[in-house]
mmCIF file of C-alpha atoms in Angstrom:
data_model
loop_
_atom_site.group_PDB
_atom_site.id
_atom_site.type_symbol
_atom_site.label_atom_id
_atom_site.label_comp_id
_atom_site.label_asym_id
_atom_site.label_seq_id
_atom_site.Cartn_x
_atom_site.Cartn_y
_atom_site.Cartn_z
ATOM 1 C CA MET A 17 7.396 -39.955 -7.627
ATOM 2 C CA LYS A 18 4.363 -39.358 -9.848
ATOM 3 C CA LEU A 19 2.037 -40.687 -7.147
ATOM 4 C CA HIS A 20 3.645 -38.337 -4.623
ATOM 5 C CA ILE A 21 3.089 -35.322 -6.895
ATOM 6 C CA THR A 22 -0.522 -36.389 -7.509
ATOM 7 C CA ALA A 23 -1.142 -36.697 -3.752
ATOM 8 C CA ASP A 24 0.315 -33.250 -3.144
ATOM 9 C CA ARG A 25 -1.903 -31.765 -5.822
ATOM 10 C CA ARG A 26 -4.933 -33.473 -4.317
ATOM 11 C CA LYS A 27 -4.111 -32.055 -0.884
ATOM 12 C CA LYS A 28 -3.649 -28.602 -2.377
ATOM 13 C CA ARG A 29 -7.008 -28.781 -4.150
ATOM 14 C CA ILE A 30 -8.743 -29.888 -0.953
ATOM 15 C CA LEU A 31 -7.103 -27.034 0.969
ATOM 16 C CA MET A 32 -8.134 -24.498 -1.684
ATOM 17 C CA LEU A 33 -11.698 -25.855 -1.622
ATOM 18 C CA ILE A 34 -11.840 -25.511 2.182
ATOM 19 C CA LEU A 35 -10.502 -21.964 1.957
ATOM 20 C CA LEU A 36 -13.005 -21.105 -0.770
ATOM 21 C CA ILE A 37 -15.891 -22.342 1.379
ATOM 22 C CA ALA A 38 -14.499 -20.382 4.338
ATOM 23 C CA ALA A 39 -14.235 -17.295 2.119
ATOM 24 C CA ILE A 40 -17.886 -17.625 1.083
ATOM 25 C CA ILE A 41 -18.947 -17.926 4.719
ATOM 26 C CA GLY A 42 -16.749 -14.946 5.565
ATOM 27 C CA TYR A 43 -18.382 -12.912 2.807
ATOM 28 C CA PHE A 44 -21.819 -13.608 4.297
ATOM 29 C CA LEU A 45 -20.587 -12.548 7.740
ATOM 30 C CA VAL A 46 -18.953 -9.335 6.473
ATOM 31 C CA ASP A 47 -22.031 -8.471 4.430
ATOM 32 C CA HIS A 48 -24.175 -8.782 7.587
ATOM 33 C CA ASP A 49 -21.856 -7.177 10.152
ATOM 34 C CA ALA A 50 -23.860 -3.989 10.683
ATOM 35 C CA SER A 51 -24.368 -4.844 14.359
ATOM 36 C CA LEU A 52 -20.615 -4.404 14.918
ATOM 37 C CA TYR A 53 -20.733 -0.718 13.894
ATOM 38 C CA ASP A 54 -21.427 2.169 16.261
ATOM 39 C CA THR A 55 -22.465 4.340 13.301
ATOM 40 C CA THR A 56 -25.938 3.779 11.929
ATOM 41 C CA ILE A 57 -25.977 1.661 8.761
ATOM 42 C CA VAL A 58 -28.851 1.537 6.317
ATOM 43 C CA LYS A 59 -29.544 -0.475 3.171
ATOM 44 C CA ILE A 60 -31.164 1.271 0.208
ATOM 45 C CA THR A 61 -34.516 -0.272 -0.745
ATOM 46 C CA ALA A 62 -35.830 2.315 -3.239
ATOM 47 C CA ILE A 63 -34.554 5.347 -5.153
ATOM 48 C CA GLU A 64 -36.323 8.079 -7.090
ATOM 49 C CA THR A 65 -34.034 10.210 -9.236
ATOM 50 C CA GLU A 66 -34.911 13.709 -10.430
ATOM 51 C CA HIS A 67 -32.966 15.840 -12.874
ATOM 52 C CA THR A 68 -32.792 19.259 -11.221
ATOM 53 C CA GLU A 69 -30.645 21.597 -13.314
ATOM 54 C CA VAL A 70 -27.944 22.066 -15.905
ATOM 55 C CA GLN A 71 -24.910 24.248 -15.216
ATOM 56 C CA ASP A 72 -21.948 25.329 -17.300
ATOM 57 C CA ALA A 73 -18.907 23.146 -16.743
ATOM 58 C CA VAL A 74 -15.699 24.800 -15.568
ATOM 59 C CA VAL A 75 -13.927 24.491 -18.916
ATOM 60 C CA SER A 76 -16.547 23.772 -21.569
ATOM 61 C CA GLY A 77 -19.843 22.039 -22.064
ATOM 62 C CA LYS A 78 -22.702 21.416 -19.653
ATOM 63 C CA GLU A 79 -23.027 19.382 -16.490
ATOM 64 C CA ASN A 80 -26.273 17.822 -15.284
ATOM 65 C CA TYR A 81 -27.315 17.803 -11.640
ATOM 66 C CA TYR A 82 -29.544 15.141 -10.115
ATOM 67 C CA VAL A 83 -31.183 14.545 -6.727
ATOM 68 C CA GLN A 84 -31.873 11.059 -5.405
ATOM 69 C CA SER A 85 -34.736 10.578 -2.938
ATOM 70 C CA ILE A 86 -33.646 7.470 -1.107
ATOM 71 C CA THR A 87 -35.685 5.090 1.032
ATOM 72 C CA ALA A 88 -33.547 2.828 3.211
ATOM 73 C CA GLN A 89 -33.919 0.340 6.029
ATOM 74 C CA ILE A 90 -31.897 0.721 9.235
ATOM 75 C CA LEU A 91 -29.729 -2.360 9.895
ATOM 76 C CA ASN A 92 -28.436 -1.709 13.423
ATOM 77 C CA GLY A 93 -29.018 0.229 16.626
ATOM 78 C CA ASP A 94 -32.193 0.893 18.575
ATOM 79 C CA ARG A 95 -34.145 1.752 15.424
ATOM 80 C CA LYS A 96 -33.191 -1.427 13.550
ATOM 81 C CA GLY A 97 -35.833 -2.337 10.986
ATOM 82 C CA ASN A 98 -37.231 1.186 10.698
ATOM 83 C CA THR A 99 -37.344 3.114 7.432
ATOM 84 C CA VAL A 100 -35.411 6.330 6.890
ATOM 85 C CA ALA A 101 -35.617 8.940 4.115
ATOM 86 C CA LEU A 102 -32.363 10.326 2.686
ATOM 87 C CA SER A 103 -31.388 12.753 -0.049
ATOM 88 C CA ASN A 104 -28.320 12.724 -2.271
ATOM 89 C CA GLN A 105 -27.240 15.141 -4.997
ATOM 90 C CA TYR A 106 -24.811 14.049 -7.707
ATOM 91 C CA THR A 107 -23.489 15.270 -11.042
ATOM 92 C CA ASP A 108 -22.409 13.664 -14.291
ATOM 93 C CA SER A 109 -18.721 13.950 -13.389
ATOM 94 C CA ASN A 110 -19.029 12.453 -9.849
ATOM 95 C CA VAL A 111 -15.875 14.343 -8.882
ATOM 96 C CA ARG A 112 -17.111 15.364 -5.441
ATOM 97 C CA ASP A 113 -20.261 13.277 -5.168
ATOM 98 C CA GLU A 114 -21.513 9.740 -5.727
ATOM 99 C CA LYS A 115 -24.483 8.037 -7.317
ATOM 100 C CA TYR A 116 -26.059 5.334 -5.160
ATOM 101 C CA ARG A 117 -27.987 2.236 -6.227
ATOM 102 C CA VAL A 118 -30.606 -0.022 -4.682
ATOM 103 C CA GLY A 119 -28.884 -2.536 -2.411
ATOM 104 C CA ASP A 120 -26.012 -0.237 -1.406
ATOM 105 C CA SER A 121 -25.251 0.037 2.310
ATOM 106 C CA LEU A 122 -24.605 3.521 3.687
ATOM 107 C CA LEU A 123 -23.234 4.970 6.898
ATOM 108 C CA VAL A 124 -25.594 7.730 8.002
ATOM 109 C CA GLU A 125 -26.161 10.198 10.813
ATOM 110 C CA LEU A 126 -29.800 9.983 11.862
ATOM 111 C CA GLY A 127 -31.839 13.049 12.709
ATOM 112 C CA ASP A 128 -33.566 13.474 16.053
ATOM 113 C CA ASP A 129 -36.801 11.976 14.783
ATOM 114 C CA GLY A 130 -35.076 8.899 13.338
ATOM 115 C CA THR A 131 -36.970 9.131 10.045
ATOM 116 C CA SER A 132 -34.402 11.228 8.173
ATOM 117 C CA GLY A 133 -30.652 11.575 8.188
ATOM 118 C CA LYS A 134 -27.420 12.664 6.547
ATOM 119 C CA ILE A 135 -25.336 10.336 4.395
ATOM 120 C CA LEU A 136 -21.746 10.063 5.621
ATOM 121 C CA GLU A 137 -20.276 7.573 3.163
ATOM 122 C CA GLN A 138 -20.827 4.216 1.544
ATOM 123 C CA LYS A 139 -20.039 1.025 3.475
ATOM 124 C CA ARG A 140 -17.199 -0.627 1.569
ATOM 125 C CA ASP A 141 -15.845 -3.339 3.867
ATOM 126 C CA THR A 142 -17.352 -6.033 1.615
ATOM 127 C CA LEU A 143 -15.327 -4.759 -1.348
ATOM 128 C CA VAL A 144 -12.134 -4.730 0.719
ATOM 129 C CA TYR A 145 -12.874 -8.248 1.976
ATOM 130 C CA LEU A 146 -13.406 -9.660 -1.525
ATOM 131 C CA LEU A 147 -10.176 -8.110 -2.818
ATOM 132 C CA ALA A 148 -8.274 -9.443 0.201
ATOM 133 C CA VAL A 149 -9.695 -12.932 -0.341
ATOM 134 C CA ALA A 150 -8.776 -12.823 -4.034
ATOM 135 C CA LEU A 151 -5.215 -11.859 -3.092
ATOM 136 C CA LEU A 152 -4.977 -14.576 -0.427
ATOM 137 C CA LEU A 153 -6.306 -17.374 -2.618
ATOM 138 C CA GLY A 154 -4.139 -16.244 -5.523
ATOM 139 C CA MET A 155 -0.971 -16.236 -3.422
ATOM 140 C CA LEU A 156 -1.744 -19.656 -1.989
ATOM 141 C CA ALA A 157 -2.549 -21.087 -5.421
ATOM 142 C CA VAL A 158 0.647 -19.761 -6.969
ATOM 143 C CA ALA A 159 3.176 -19.958 -4.144
ATOM 144 C CA ASP A 160 1.807 -22.684 -1.808
ATOM 145 C CA PHE A 161 3.438 -22.489 1.649
ATOM 146 C CA SER A 162 5.551 -19.486 0.664
ATOM 147 C CA GLY A 163 2.354 -17.660 -0.222
ATOM 148 C CA LEU A 164 0.955 -18.444 3.222
ATOM 149 C CA LEU A 165 4.100 -17.055 4.836
ATOM 150 C CA ALA A 166 3.802 -13.920 2.716
ATOM 151 C CA VAL A 167 0.210 -13.469 3.858
ATOM 152 C CA CYS A 168 1.270 -13.893 7.505
ATOM 153 C CA SER A 169 4.024 -11.341 7.004
ATOM 154 C CA LEU A 170 1.571 -8.898 5.440
ATOM 155 C CA ALA A 171 -0.904 -9.346 8.282
ATOM 156 C CA LEU A 172 1.796 -8.709 10.892
ATOM 157 C CA ASN A 173 3.004 -5.607 9.055
ATOM 158 C CA ILE A 174 -0.545 -4.241 8.931
ATOM 159 C CA ALA A 175 -0.907 -4.901 12.658
ATOM 160 C CA LEU A 176 2.407 -3.142 13.346
ATOM 161 C CA LEU A 177 1.387 -0.173 11.219
ATOM 162 C CA THR A 178 -1.898 0.103 13.126
ATOM 163 C CA ILE A 179 -0.042 0.053 16.441
ATOM 164 C CA ALA A 180 2.389 2.686 15.140
ATOM 165 C CA LEU A 181 -0.476 4.986 14.143
ATOM 166 C CA TYR A 182 -1.959 4.751 17.633
ATOM 167 C CA CYS A 183 1.463 5.451 19.139
ATOM 168 C CA TYR A 184 1.805 8.519 16.914
ATOM 169 C CA LEU A 185 -1.598 9.768 18.037
ATOM 170 C CA ASP A 186 -0.448 9.307 21.636
ATOM 171 C CA GLY A 187 2.412 11.736 21.025
ATOM 172 C CA TRP A 188 5.365 9.523 20.103
ATOM 173 C CA ASN A 189 8.186 11.124 18.126
ATOM 174 C CA ILE A 190 7.497 10.470 14.446
ATOM 175 C CA MET A 191 11.171 10.103 13.447
ATOM 176 C CA ALA A 192 12.002 7.596 16.188
ATOM 177 C CA LEU A 193 8.774 5.706 15.572
ATOM 178 C CA THR A 194 9.502 5.447 11.853
ATOM 179 C CA ALA A 195 13.035 4.158 12.472
ATOM 180 C CA VAL A 196 11.694 1.436 14.765
ATOM 181 C CA MET A 197 8.952 0.468 12.313
ATOM 182 C CA ILE A 198 11.364 0.252 9.366
ATOM 183 C CA PHE A 199 13.579 -2.073 11.392
ATOM 184 C CA LEU A 200 10.615 -4.255 12.426
ATOM 185 C CA PHE A 201 9.096 -4.277 8.926
ATOM 186 C CA SER A 202 12.420 -5.421 7.460
ATOM 187 C CA MET A 203 12.984 -8.104 10.094
ATOM 188 C CA LEU A 204 9.496 -9.578 9.926
ATOM 189 C CA SER A 205 9.146 -9.479 6.139
ATOM 190 C CA LEU A 206 12.475 -11.145 5.435
ATOM 191 C CA LEU A 207 12.603 -13.572 8.369
ATOM 192 C CA ILE A 208 9.073 -14.862 7.894
ATOM 193 C CA GLY A 209 9.509 -15.190 4.154
ATOM 194 C CA ASN A 210 12.970 -16.802 4.176
ATOM 195 C CA GLY A 211 13.565 -18.071 7.699
ATOM 196 C CA TRP A 212 16.469 -17.450 10.057
ATOM 197 C CA ASN A 213 19.447 -18.008 7.779
ATOM 198 C CA ARG A 214 22.387 -16.327 6.068
ATOM 199 C CA ARG A 215 20.244 -15.064 3.220
ATOM 200 C CA SER A 216 17.810 -13.266 5.515
ATOM 201 C CA MET A 217 20.478 -11.766 7.754
ATOM 202 C CA LEU A 218 22.493 -10.315 4.868
ATOM 203 C CA SER A 219 19.333 -9.016 3.178
ATOM 204 C CA ILE A 220 18.263 -7.233 6.363
ATOM 205 C CA ILE A 221 21.696 -5.617 6.700
ATOM 206 C CA VAL A 222 21.661 -4.475 3.064
ATOM 207 C CA THR A 223 18.123 -3.105 3.375
ATOM 208 C CA LEU A 224 18.834 -1.085 6.513
ATOM 209 C CA LEU A 225 22.152 0.257 5.244
ATOM 210 C CA SER A 226 20.622 1.235 1.902
ATOM 211 C CA LEU A 227 17.786 3.108 3.582
ATOM 212 C CA ALA A 228 20.189 4.814 5.980
ATOM 213 C CA ALA A 229 22.355 5.982 3.080
ATOM 214 C CA THR A 230 19.273 7.120 1.163
ATOM 215 C CA ALA A 231 18.043 9.076 4.179
ATOM 216 C CA ALA A 232 21.438 10.762 4.560
ATOM 217 C CA ILE A 233 21.486 11.823 0.904
ATOM 218 C CA TYR A 234 17.927 13.162 1.075
ATOM 219 C CA LEU A 235 18.554 15.124 4.277
ATOM 220 C CA LEU A 236 21.732 16.606 2.807
ATOM 221 C CA VAL A 237 19.993 17.674 -0.393
ATOM 222 C CA ARG A 238 17.025 19.051 1.559
ATOM 223 C CA ALA A 239 19.362 21.136 3.731
ATOM 224 C CA VAL A 240 20.844 22.962 0.731
ATOM 225 C CA SER A 241 17.695 23.184 -1.406
ATOM 226 C CA PRO A 242 14.523 25.306 -1.286
ATOM 227 C CA ALA A 243 11.787 23.768 0.835
ATOM 228 C CA LEU A 244 8.818 22.042 -0.780
ATOM 229 C CA GLN A 245 5.340 23.455 -0.240
ATOM 230 C CA TYR A 246 4.605 20.960 2.529
ATOM 231 C CA GLN A 247 1.347 22.674 3.448
ATOM 232 C CA MET A 248 -0.056 21.293 0.165
ATOM 233 C CA LEU A 249 0.502 17.670 1.160
ATOM 234 C CA GLU A 250 -2.580 15.495 0.866
ATOM 235 C CA TYR A 251 -4.711 15.655 4.030
ATOM 236 C CA ALA A 252 -2.059 17.721 5.856
ATOM 237 C CA VAL A 253 -4.307 19.299 8.490
ATOM 238 C CA VAL A 254 -2.204 18.868 11.635
ATOM 239 C CA PRO A 255 0.268 21.477 12.945
ATOM 240 C CA ASP A 256 3.136 18.986 13.068
ATOM 241 C CA ASP A 257 6.458 19.280 11.282
ATOM 242 C CA LEU A 258 5.254 18.443 7.778
ATOM 243 C CA SER A 259 8.801 18.089 6.458
ATOM 244 C CA ALA A 260 9.415 15.322 9.017
ATOM 245 C CA LEU A 261 6.159 13.622 8.074
ATOM 246 C CA PHE A 262 7.090 13.712 4.396
ATOM 247 C CA PHE A 263 10.575 12.368 5.137
ATOM 248 C CA CYS A 264 9.124 9.442 7.107
ATOM 249 C CA GLU A 265 6.611 8.817 4.348
ATOM 250 C CA ILE A 266 9.208 8.460 1.597
ATOM 251 C CA MET A 267 11.435 6.264 3.772
ATOM 252 C CA VAL A 268 8.631 3.807 4.480
ATOM 253 C CA GLY A 269 7.455 4.064 0.878
ATOM 254 C CA GLY A 270 10.848 3.036 -0.498
ATOM 255 C CA LEU A 271 11.305 0.174 1.954
ATOM 256 C CA GLY A 272 9.507 -2.467 -0.090
ATOM 257 C CA ALA A 273 11.421 -1.775 -3.298
ATOM 258 C CA VAL A 274 14.788 -1.733 -1.507
ATOM 259 C CA MET A 275 13.954 -5.012 0.241
ATOM 260 C CA ASP A 276 13.042 -6.583 -3.085
ATOM 261 C CA VAL A 277 16.367 -5.614 -4.663
ATOM 262 C CA ALA A 278 18.305 -6.685 -1.576
ATOM 263 C CA ILE A 279 16.738 -10.146 -1.349
ATOM 264 C CA SER A 280 17.125 -10.684 -5.113
ATOM 265 C CA LEU A 281 20.842 -9.888 -5.090
ATOM 266 C CA ILE A 282 21.612 -11.693 -1.845
ATOM 267 C CA SER A 283 19.605 -14.765 -2.895
ATOM 268 C CA THR A 284 21.566 -14.936 -6.140
ATOM 269 C CA ALA A 285 24.843 -14.732 -4.269
ATOM 270 C CA ASP A 286 23.677 -17.289 -1.715
ATOM 271 C CA GLU A 287 22.730 -19.789 -4.414
ATOM 272 C CA LEU A 288 26.165 -19.407 -6.012
ATOM 273 C CA LEU A 289 27.872 -19.863 -2.635
ATOM 274 C CA GLU A 290 25.885 -23.029 -1.959
ATOM 275 C CA GLN A 291 26.853 -24.470 -5.333
ATOM 276 C CA ASN A 292 30.485 -23.386 -5.012
ATOM 277 C CA PRO A 293 31.559 -22.357 -1.475
ATOM 278 C CA HIS A 294 35.020 -21.434 -2.796
ATOM 279 C CA ILE A 295 33.829 -19.098 -5.534
ATOM 280 C CA ALA A 296 35.979 -16.007 -5.953
ATOM 281 C CA TYR A 297 34.487 -12.702 -4.900
ATOM 282 C CA LYS A 298 35.192 -11.246 -8.345
ATOM 283 C CA GLU A 299 32.959 -13.860 -9.988
ATOM 284 C CA LEU A 300 30.301 -13.335 -7.344
ATOM 285 C CA LYS A 301 30.370 -9.590 -7.938
ATOM 286 C CA GLN A 302 29.961 -10.083 -11.682
ATOM 287 C CA SER A 303 26.899 -12.263 -11.092
ATOM 288 C CA ILE A 304 25.358 -9.651 -8.792
ATOM 289 C CA CYS A 305 25.968 -6.947 -11.377
ATOM 290 C CA ALA A 306 24.302 -9.075 -14.062
ATOM 291 C CA VAL A 307 21.210 -9.594 -11.884
ATOM 292 C CA SER A 308 21.068 -5.915 -10.929
ATOM 293 C CA ASP A 309 21.197 -4.961 -14.613
ATOM 294 C CA ASP A 310 18.147 -7.160 -15.238
ATOM 295 C CA ILE A 311 15.985 -5.929 -12.346
ATOM 296 C CA MET A 312 16.999 -2.299 -11.985
ATOM 297 C CA GLY A 313 15.101 -0.970 -15.002
ATOM 298 C CA THR A 314 11.950 -2.857 -14.041
ATOM 299 C CA MET A 315 12.020 -1.737 -10.406
ATOM 300 C CA VAL A 316 12.643 1.911 -11.294
ATOM 301 C CA ASN A 317 9.677 1.820 -13.661
ATOM 302 C CA VAL A 318 7.541 0.210 -10.949
ATOM 303 C CA LEU A 319 8.351 3.138 -8.668
ATOM 304 C CA PHE A 320 7.614 5.575 -11.479
ATOM 305 C CA PHE A 321 4.154 4.147 -12.140
ATOM 306 C CA THR A 322 3.446 3.883 -8.413
ATOM 307 C CA TYR A 323 4.326 7.467 -7.532
ATOM 308 C CA ILE A 324 4.058 9.632 -10.635
ATOM 309 C CA CYS A 325 0.971 7.951 -12.040
ATOM 310 C CA GLY A 326 -0.555 7.792 -8.563
ATOM 311 C CA GLY A 327 -1.039 11.555 -8.681
ATOM 312 C CA LEU A 328 -2.306 11.558 -12.265
ATOM 313 C CA PRO A 329 -6.060 11.862 -11.461
ATOM 314 C CA GLU A 330 -5.464 14.884 -9.215
ATOM 315 C CA MET A 331 -3.227 16.523 -11.824
ATOM 316 C CA LEU A 332 -5.785 16.002 -14.594
ATOM 317 C CA LEU A 333 -8.561 17.450 -12.436
ATOM 318 C CA MET A 334 -6.464 20.527 -11.677
ATOM 319 C CA LEU A 335 -5.568 21.063 -15.323
ATOM 320 C CA ARG A 336 -9.196 20.489 -16.288
ATOM 321 C CA ASN A 337 -10.170 23.278 -13.892
ATOM 322 C CA ASN A 338 -7.893 25.791 -15.611
ATOM 323 C CA LEU A 339 -5.036 25.598 -13.105
ATOM 324 C CA THR A 340 -1.655 26.182 -14.708
ATOM 325 C CA PHE A 341 0.876 23.426 -15.183
ATOM 326 C CA SER A 342 3.369 25.361 -13.041
ATOM 327 C CA PHE A 343 0.874 25.290 -10.164
ATOM 328 C CA VAL A 344 0.313 21.552 -10.619
ATOM 329 C CA TRP A 345 4.075 21.012 -10.735
ATOM 330 C CA GLU A 346 4.780 22.949 -7.552
ATOM 331 C CA TYR A 347 1.921 21.688 -5.439
ATOM 332 C CA VAL A 348 1.311 18.128 -6.674
ATOM 333 C CA LEU A 349 3.860 16.708 -9.100
ATOM 334 C CA SER A 350 6.891 17.858 -7.109
ATOM 335 C CA PHE A 351 5.964 15.602 -4.181
ATOM 336 C CA GLU A 352 5.451 12.587 -6.436
ATOM 337 C CA LEU A 353 8.723 13.266 -8.233
ATOM 338 C CA VAL A 354 10.668 13.484 -4.968
ATOM 339 C CA ARG A 355 9.099 10.216 -3.777
ATOM 340 C CA PHE A 356 10.087 8.532 -7.038
ATOM 341 C CA LEU A 357 13.644 9.887 -7.063
ATOM 342 C CA VAL A 358 14.364 9.036 -3.425
ATOM 343 C CA GLY A 359 13.006 5.507 -3.871
ATOM 344 C CA SER A 360 15.105 5.060 -7.011
ATOM 345 C CA ILE A 361 18.220 6.249 -5.164
ATOM 346 C CA GLY A 362 17.550 3.542 -2.582
ATOM 347 C CA LEU A 363 17.362 0.922 -5.334
ATOM 348 C CA VAL A 364 20.630 2.068 -6.856
ATOM 349 C CA LEU A 365 22.431 2.146 -3.500
ATOM 350 C CA ALA A 366 21.287 -1.385 -2.702
ATOM 351 C CA VAL A 367 23.557 -2.757 -5.454
ATOM 352 C CA PRO A 368 26.983 -1.522 -4.240
ATOM 353 C CA ILE A 369 25.955 -2.010 -0.613
ATOM 354 C CA SER A 370 25.066 -5.645 -1.387
ATOM 355 C CA GLN A 371 28.484 -6.120 -2.954
ATOM 356 C CA TRP A 372 30.207 -4.467 0.007
ATOM 357 C CA VAL A 373 28.304 -6.539 2.595
ATOM 358 C CA LEU A 374 29.051 -9.771 0.745
ATOM 359 C CA HIS A 375 32.715 -8.840 0.436
ATOM 360 C CA ILE A 376 33.017 -8.219 4.185
ATOM 361 C CA TRP A 377 31.100 -11.393 5.010
ATOM 362 C CA MET A 378 33.317 -13.532 2.734
ATOM 363 C CA LYS A 379 36.447 -11.982 4.270
ATOM 364 C CA ARG A 380 35.185 -12.860 7.742
ATOM 365 C CA GLN A 381 34.447 -16.426 6.640
ATOM 366 C CA GLU A 382 37.932 -16.774 5.168
ATOM 367 C CA GLY A 383 39.449 -15.453 8.383
ATOM 368 C CA ARG A 384 37.333 -17.812 10.453
ATOM 369 C CA TYR A 385 37.959 -20.989 8.500
ATOM 370 C CA GLY A 386 41.052 -20.155 6.468
#
C-alpha cells in the first residue's frame, strides 16, 4: 500500500514538472505573440519623465502632473523593428491615467508617418496568462484529477460565454439566451465535475428550480417597486432594455453560489443514502439542515464581499470627489445591494428546494421498489 502511494506521488510530481515546463514555454510564446495582433504593439526602450505642473486636488491638497516622453520599438506589422516616439501624461493619483515603465508593451495607433502614435492601452495578456497558469497548477496540485475536471469545466463555460456574447451581438433575445446559458452552465459544471449520476441530476434540478424561484420573486418585487436608475449601470451605452440586461446579469451572477449550495446539500444526502439506503427522510432532512446552517453564513458573506465590496473603489472615488452619499447610494450602491440580496435569496431557496426534491425522489424510489 505504501509503495502504491509513493508511486502515485512520483507520477504526480512528474506530471506537475511537465506542466511547469509547458507553462514556462507558454509564457515565452505569450510574451512574444505580437505577430498575432492586428493592432500595432510596441515595447518601451527608454523613458524621459518631466514634471509639468501642480494643480489643486478636488478635495484638498495638491496633485502633481507628469509627462513621459517614450521611445519604443515596433514589434509587429510592416514597420516591425522601427522606432516610434510616444507621449503619456499621468498624475500622482493614477485615477484616469497610467505610468509606464521600460519594458512594458503597449497597443498603439501609429500616425501616418509611422514615427509617432497614440497609446491605446497596455498589453496585459502575459499577466492574464500567468494568473491562469497559477490557478491551473494550484488546482491540479490540490485536487488532482478533480482539479483537471474543474479546469475543463471552466474552459467550456468560458467558451460558451464567448459564443453567447457573439449571439447577443447578432441580435438574439437576451432573456432566452440567458435561460439557455444558465441551463448549459449548470449541466456542464455539475456533470463534468461529478459525472452522470444521481448526485449530479438532483443538483441540477435543485439549481434550476432555485434560480427559477429567485427570478420569479425578483420580477414580482420589481413590478411593484420603483425602477432602479438603469442608465447608470457600468458601461451601459446601448439602447437595449437595461432592466432586462440587469436581470440577466444577476441571474448568471447568482448561479455559481446556488450551484455550490445545491451540490453541498445533495452530496451530503447522497453520502447518507449510500451508507444507509433505508434512512428515514426525517433524519435526512435534519442532516441537510445541519449542513445548510454551517455553509449559509459563509456563502452569504462571500456574496456580500463579492458584490458590495466590488463597488467600493468607485464609491470611494465618488465620495472623494464631493459627491453626496445619497447620490452614491442611488447610482452605485443600489445595484450592488440588489445583486447581493437576489443572490442571497437564491442561496436560501436552495435549502427547502433541496429538501423537497429529495423528498419527491425518495417517494418515487419507495414506489418503484417498495
